[in-house]
Tab-separated table of C-alpha atoms in Angstrom:
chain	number	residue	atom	x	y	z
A	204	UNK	CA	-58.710	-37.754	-51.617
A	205	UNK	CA	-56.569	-37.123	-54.504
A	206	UNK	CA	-54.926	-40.512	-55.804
A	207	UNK	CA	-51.958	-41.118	-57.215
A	208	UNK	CA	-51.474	-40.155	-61.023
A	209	UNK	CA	-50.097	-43.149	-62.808
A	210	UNK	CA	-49.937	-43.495	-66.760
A	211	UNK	CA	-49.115	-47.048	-69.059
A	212	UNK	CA	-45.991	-47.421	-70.997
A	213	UNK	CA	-45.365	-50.128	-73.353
A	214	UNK	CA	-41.826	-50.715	-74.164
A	215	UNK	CA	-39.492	-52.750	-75.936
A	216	UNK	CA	-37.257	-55.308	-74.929
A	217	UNK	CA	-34.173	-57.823	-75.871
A	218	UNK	CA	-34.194	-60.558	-73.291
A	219	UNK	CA	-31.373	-60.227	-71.132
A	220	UNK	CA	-29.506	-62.263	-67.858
A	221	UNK	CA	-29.843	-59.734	-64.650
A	222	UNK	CA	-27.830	-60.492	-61.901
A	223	UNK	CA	-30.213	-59.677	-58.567
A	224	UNK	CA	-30.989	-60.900	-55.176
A	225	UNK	CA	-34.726	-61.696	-53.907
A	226	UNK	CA	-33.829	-58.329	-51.831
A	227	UNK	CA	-34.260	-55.330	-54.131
A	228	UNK	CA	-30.716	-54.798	-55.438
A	229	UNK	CA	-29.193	-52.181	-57.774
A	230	UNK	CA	-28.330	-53.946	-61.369
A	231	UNK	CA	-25.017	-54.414	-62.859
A	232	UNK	CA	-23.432	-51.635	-64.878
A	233	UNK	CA	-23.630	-54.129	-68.176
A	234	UNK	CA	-27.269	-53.847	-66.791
A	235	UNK	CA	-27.457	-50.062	-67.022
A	236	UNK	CA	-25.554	-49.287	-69.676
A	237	UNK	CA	-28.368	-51.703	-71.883
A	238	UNK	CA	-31.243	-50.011	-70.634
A	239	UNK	CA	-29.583	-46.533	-71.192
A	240	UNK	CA	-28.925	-47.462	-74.839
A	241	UNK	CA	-32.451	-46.750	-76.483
A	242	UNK	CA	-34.179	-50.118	-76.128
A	243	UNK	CA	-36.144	-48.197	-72.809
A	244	UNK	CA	-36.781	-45.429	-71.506
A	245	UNK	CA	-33.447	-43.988	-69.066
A	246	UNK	CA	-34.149	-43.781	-65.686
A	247	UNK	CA	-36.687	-40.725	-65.008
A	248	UNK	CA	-34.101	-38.779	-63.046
A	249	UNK	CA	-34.579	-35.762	-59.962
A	250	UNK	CA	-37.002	-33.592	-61.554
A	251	UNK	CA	-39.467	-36.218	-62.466
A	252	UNK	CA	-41.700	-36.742	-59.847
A	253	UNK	CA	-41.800	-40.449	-60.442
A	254	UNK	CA	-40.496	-43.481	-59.859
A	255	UNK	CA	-40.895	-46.489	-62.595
A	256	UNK	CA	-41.679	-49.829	-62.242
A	257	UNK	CA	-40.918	-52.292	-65.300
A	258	UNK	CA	-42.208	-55.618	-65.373
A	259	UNK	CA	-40.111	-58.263	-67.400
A	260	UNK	CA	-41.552	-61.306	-68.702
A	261	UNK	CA	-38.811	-63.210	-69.534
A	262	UNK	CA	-40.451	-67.001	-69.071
A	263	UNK	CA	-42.741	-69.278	-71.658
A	264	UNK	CA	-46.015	-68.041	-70.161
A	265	UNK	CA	-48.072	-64.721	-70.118
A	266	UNK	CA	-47.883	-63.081	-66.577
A	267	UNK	CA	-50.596	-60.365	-65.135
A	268	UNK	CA	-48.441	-58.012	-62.564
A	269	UNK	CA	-49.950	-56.804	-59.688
A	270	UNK	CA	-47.875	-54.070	-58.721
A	271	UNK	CA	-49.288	-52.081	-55.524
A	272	UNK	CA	-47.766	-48.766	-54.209
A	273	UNK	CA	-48.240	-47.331	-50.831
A	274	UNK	CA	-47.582	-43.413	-50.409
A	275	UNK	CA	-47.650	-40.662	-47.489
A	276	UNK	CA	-49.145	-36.908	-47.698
A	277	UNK	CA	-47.183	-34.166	-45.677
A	278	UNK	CA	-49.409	-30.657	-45.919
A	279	UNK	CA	-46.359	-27.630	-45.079
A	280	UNK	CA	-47.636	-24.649	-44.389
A	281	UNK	CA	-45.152	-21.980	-45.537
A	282	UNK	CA	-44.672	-18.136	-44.668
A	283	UNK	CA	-44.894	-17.126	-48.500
A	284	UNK	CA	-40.907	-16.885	-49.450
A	285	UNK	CA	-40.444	-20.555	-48.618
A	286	UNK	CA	-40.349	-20.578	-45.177
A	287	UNK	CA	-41.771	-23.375	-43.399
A	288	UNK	CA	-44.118	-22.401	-40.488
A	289	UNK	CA	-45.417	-25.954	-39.761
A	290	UNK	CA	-46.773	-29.138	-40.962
A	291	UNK	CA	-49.819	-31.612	-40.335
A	292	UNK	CA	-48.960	-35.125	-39.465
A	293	UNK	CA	-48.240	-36.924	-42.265
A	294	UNK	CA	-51.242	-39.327	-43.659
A	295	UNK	CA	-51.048	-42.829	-45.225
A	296	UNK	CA	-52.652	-42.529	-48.864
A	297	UNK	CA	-54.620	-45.465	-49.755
A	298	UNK	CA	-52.657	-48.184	-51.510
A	299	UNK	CA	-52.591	-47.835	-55.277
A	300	UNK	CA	-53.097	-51.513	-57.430
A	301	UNK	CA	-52.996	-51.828	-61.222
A	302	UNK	CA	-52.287	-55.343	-63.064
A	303	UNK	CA	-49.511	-55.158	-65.616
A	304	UNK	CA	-49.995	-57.718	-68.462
A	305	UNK	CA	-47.198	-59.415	-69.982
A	306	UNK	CA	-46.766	-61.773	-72.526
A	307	UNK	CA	-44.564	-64.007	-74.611
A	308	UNK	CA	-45.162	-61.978	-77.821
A	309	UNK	CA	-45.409	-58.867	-75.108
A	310	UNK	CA	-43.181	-59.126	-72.217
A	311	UNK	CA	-42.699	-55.897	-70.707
A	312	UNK	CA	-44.879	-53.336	-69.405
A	313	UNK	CA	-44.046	-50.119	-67.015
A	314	UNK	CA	-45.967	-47.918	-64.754
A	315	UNK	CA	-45.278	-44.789	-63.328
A	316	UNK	CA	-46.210	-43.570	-59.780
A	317	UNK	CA	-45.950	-40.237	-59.002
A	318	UNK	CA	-43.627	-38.707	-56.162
A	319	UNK	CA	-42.818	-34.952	-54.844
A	320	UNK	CA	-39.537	-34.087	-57.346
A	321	UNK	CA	-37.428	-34.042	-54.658
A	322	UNK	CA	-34.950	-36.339	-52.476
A	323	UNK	CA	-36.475	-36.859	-49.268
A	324	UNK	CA	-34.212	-38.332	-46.012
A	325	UNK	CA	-34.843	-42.150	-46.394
A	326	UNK	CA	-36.262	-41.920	-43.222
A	327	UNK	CA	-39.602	-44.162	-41.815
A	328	UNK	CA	-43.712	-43.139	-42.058
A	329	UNK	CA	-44.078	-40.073	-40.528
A	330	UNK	CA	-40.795	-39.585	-39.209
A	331	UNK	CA	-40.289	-36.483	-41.580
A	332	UNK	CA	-39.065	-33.499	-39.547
A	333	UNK	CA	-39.325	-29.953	-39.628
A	334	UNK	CA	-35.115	-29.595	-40.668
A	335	UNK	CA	-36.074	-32.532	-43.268
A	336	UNK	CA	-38.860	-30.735	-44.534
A	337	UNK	CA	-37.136	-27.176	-44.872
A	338	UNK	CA	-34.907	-28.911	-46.940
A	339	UNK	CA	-37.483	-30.565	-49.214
A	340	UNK	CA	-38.987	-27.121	-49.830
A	341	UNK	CA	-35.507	-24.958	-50.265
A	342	UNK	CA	-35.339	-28.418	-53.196
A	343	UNK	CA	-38.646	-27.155	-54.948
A	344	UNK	CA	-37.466	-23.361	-54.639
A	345	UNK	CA	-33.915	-24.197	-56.080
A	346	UNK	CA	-35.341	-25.810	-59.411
A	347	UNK	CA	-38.216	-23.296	-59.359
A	348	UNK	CA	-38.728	-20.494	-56.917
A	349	UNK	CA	-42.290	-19.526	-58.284
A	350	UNK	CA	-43.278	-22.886	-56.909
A	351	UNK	CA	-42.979	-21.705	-53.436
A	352	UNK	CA	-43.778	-18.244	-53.575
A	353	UNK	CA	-46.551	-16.489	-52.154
A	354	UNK	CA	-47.945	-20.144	-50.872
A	355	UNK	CA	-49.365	-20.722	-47.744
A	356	UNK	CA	-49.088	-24.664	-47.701
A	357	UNK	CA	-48.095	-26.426	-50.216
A	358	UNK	CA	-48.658	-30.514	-50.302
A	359	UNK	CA	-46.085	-33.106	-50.732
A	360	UNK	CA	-46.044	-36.766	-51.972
A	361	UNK	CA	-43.854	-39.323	-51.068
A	362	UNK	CA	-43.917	-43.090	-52.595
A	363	UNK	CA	-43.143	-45.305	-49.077
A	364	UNK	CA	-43.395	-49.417	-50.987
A	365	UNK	CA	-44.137	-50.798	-53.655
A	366	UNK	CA	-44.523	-54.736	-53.782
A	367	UNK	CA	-46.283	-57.497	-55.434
A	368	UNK	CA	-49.630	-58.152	-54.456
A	369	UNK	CA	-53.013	-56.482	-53.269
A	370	UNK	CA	-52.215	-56.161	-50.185
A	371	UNK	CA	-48.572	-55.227	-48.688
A	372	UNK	CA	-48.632	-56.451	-45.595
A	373	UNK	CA	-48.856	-59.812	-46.027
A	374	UNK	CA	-45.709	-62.442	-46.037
A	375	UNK	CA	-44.243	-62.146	-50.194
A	376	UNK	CA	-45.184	-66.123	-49.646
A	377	UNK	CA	-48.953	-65.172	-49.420
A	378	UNK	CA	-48.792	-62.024	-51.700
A	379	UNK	CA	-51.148	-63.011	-54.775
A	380	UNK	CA	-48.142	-61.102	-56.800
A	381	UNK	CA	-48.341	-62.765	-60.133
A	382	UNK	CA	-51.418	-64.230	-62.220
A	383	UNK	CA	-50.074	-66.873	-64.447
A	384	UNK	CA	-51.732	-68.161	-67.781
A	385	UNK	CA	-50.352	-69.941	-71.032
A	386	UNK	CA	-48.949	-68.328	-73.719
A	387	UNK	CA	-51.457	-65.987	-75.993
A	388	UNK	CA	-54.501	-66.167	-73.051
A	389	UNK	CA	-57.127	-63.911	-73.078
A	390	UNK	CA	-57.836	-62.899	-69.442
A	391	UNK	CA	-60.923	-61.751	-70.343
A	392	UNK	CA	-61.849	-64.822	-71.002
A	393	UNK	CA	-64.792	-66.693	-68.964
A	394	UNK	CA	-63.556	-70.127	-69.906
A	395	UNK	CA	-59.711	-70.051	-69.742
A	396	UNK	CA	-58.567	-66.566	-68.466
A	397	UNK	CA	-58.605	-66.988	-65.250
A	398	UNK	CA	-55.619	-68.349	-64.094
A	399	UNK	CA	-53.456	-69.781	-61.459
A	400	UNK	CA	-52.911	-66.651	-58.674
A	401	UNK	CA	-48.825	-67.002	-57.265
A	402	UNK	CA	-47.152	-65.823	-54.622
A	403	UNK	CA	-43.697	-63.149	-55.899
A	404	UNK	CA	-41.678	-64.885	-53.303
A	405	UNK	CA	-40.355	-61.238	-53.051
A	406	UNK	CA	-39.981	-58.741	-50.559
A	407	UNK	CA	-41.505	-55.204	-50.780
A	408	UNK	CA	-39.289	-52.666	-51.756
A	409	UNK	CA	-39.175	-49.398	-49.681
A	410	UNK	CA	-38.051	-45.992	-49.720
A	411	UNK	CA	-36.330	-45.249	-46.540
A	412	UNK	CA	-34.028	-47.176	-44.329
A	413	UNK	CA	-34.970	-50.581	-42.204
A	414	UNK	CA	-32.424	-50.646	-39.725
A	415	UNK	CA	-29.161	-51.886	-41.683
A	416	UNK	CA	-30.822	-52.325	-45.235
A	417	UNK	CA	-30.656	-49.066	-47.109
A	418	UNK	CA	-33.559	-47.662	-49.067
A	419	UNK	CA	-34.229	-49.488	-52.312
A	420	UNK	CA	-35.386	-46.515	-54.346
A	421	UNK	CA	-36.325	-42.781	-54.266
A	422	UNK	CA	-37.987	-39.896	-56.787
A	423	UNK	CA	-36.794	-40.793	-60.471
A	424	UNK	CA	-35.629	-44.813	-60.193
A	425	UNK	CA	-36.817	-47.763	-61.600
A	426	UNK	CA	-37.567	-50.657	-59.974
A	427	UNK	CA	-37.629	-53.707	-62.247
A	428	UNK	CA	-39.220	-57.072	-61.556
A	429	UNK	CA	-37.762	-59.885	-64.291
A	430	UNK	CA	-40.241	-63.154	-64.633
A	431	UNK	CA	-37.923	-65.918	-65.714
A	432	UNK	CA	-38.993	-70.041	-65.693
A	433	UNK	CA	-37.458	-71.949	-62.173
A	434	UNK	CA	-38.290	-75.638	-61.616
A	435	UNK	CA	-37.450	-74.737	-57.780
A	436	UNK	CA	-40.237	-71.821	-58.155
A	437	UNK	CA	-44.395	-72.022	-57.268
A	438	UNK	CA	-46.114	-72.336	-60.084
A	439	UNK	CA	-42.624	-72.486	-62.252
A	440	UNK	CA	-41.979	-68.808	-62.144
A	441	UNK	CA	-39.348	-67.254	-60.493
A	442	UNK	CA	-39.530	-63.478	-59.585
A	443	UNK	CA	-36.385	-61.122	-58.519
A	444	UNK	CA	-36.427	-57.888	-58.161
A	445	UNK	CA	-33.806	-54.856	-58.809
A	446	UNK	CA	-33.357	-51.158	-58.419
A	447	UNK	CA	-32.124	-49.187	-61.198
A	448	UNK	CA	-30.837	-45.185	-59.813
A	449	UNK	CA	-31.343	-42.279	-62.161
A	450	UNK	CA	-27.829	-41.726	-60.952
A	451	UNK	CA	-26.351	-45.128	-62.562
A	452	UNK	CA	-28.678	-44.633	-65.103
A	453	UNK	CA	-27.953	-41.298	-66.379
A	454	UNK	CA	-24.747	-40.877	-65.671
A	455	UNK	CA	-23.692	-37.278	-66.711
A	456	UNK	CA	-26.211	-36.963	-69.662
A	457	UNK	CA	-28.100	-33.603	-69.344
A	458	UNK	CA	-30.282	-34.406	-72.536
A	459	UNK	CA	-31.750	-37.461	-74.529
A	460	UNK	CA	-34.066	-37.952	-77.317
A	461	UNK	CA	-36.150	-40.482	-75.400
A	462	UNK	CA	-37.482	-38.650	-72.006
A	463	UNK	CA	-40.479	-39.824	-71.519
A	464	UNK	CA	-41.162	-38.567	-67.970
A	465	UNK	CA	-40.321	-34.987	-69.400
A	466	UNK	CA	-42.950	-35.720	-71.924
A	467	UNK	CA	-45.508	-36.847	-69.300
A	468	UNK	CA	-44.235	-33.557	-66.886
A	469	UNK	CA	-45.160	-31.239	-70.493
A	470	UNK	CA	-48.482	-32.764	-71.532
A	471	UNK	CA	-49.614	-32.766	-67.239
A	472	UNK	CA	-47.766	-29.851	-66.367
A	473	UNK	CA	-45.520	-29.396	-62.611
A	474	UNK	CA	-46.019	-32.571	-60.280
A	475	UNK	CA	-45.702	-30.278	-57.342
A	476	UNK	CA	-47.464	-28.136	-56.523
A	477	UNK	CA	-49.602	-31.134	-57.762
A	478	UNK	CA	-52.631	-29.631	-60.205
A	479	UNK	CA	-56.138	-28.924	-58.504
A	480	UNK	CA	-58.586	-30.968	-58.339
């Protein structure tokens, strides 16, 4: 089984006020237009084949991240021109965990999970259909047609949650989301690194629609979780979490000097087809 491709970005950041909801929300436009000034990365956009997530350590102590993302595999078999002939059910991937590290001298990392470079229907676990996946394909063949061409399947990707913990099916009161040390610890070490395990007190966010909640995010978003210090909070630390759209993001730029998912697409070549393995 092929797991999901994921690469490490540090990045640097000015300590600002965000204005979201436990719920995944999208951020403020005094929001986006910060983060699309230079300080980060823009949003990835719809030819990425990622979506971000950006941890924010904005409280007194360092914070370990335990971002985990759930995806789905959908095999389409195709007639060669980009017809689809059929598909297998789709199939849960295993859940993907990495630990993000954040600090008071170091207080953001991001992490990049990687998606099909399309906009699928935000539509449940395996409830793609043959219309939605047509569409997903005629997608791939209107960016690049050689993509589809003489293929007879051709696999897609698509990110379903990501949350706070090890496990996403627990209660976000039970989650394990954050690992919380003082200032300038060492996790590594025996004698003082271990730290106090807290629940994010947050809910996953998902990429298709819960009866009236929208989806939270799809293929080139960021979803941002901001640490800041709450007496009212578990351990002192209160989490929120936000959405940030390439759309909002991006607005009507068509080229920037700091693209790093373009760079990542250049140095590992098309996310989809995804490369052999």
């Amino acid at each position: 089984m092929r797991k999901l491709q994921f690469v490490i970005l540090g990045l640097l950041w000015s300590p600002v006020l965000l204005s979201c909801s436990q719920e995944a929300s999208v951020f403020s436009q005094s929001f986006t237009n910060l983060i699309s000034g230079g300080q980060v990365p823009i949003a990835p956009g719809p030819n990425a084949g990622y979506v971000e997530v950006l941890a924010i350590n904005s409280s007194s102590q360092s914070i370990e991240w335990v971002v985990t993302a759930e995806s789905e595999e959908i095999i389409v078999n195709l007639d060669g021109v980009g017809g689809v002939l059929g598909f297998d059910p789709a199939r849960t991937l295993e859940p993907e965990t990495v630990e993000l590290l954040t600090d008071v001298d170091a207080p953001t990392l991001a992490i990049v999970f990687s998606t099909s470079p399309v906009e699928f229907p935000p539509v449940g676990p395996g409830e793609l259909t043959f219309e939605h996946l047509q569409d997903v394909v005629n997608q791939m063949a209107a960016k690049d047609p050689e993509s589809v061409l003489d293929r007879d399947f051709i696999r897609l990707v698509r990110v379903l949650r990501i949350g706070l913990g090890p496990n996403l099916n627990v209660p976000s009161g039970q989650d394990e989301g954050i690992i919380v040390r003082p200032p300038g610890s060492d996790p590594n070490d025996p004698f003082g690194g271990a730290g106090a395990i807290f629940p994010s007190e947050v809910n996953n966010a998902l990429s298709y629609d819960v009866g009236n909640d929208p989806a939270d995010f799809g293929n080139g978003d960021i979803l941002v979780f901001l640490a800041t210090t709450s007496s009212n909070a578990i351990g002192g630390i209160g989490i929120t979490v936000g959405v940030l759209t390439w759309e909002s993001a991006n607005g009507s730029n068509t080229s920037y000097d700091r693209d790093t998912f373009e760079i990542l697409r250049a140095v590992e070549g098309p996310i989809s087809p995804p490369p052999p393995n």
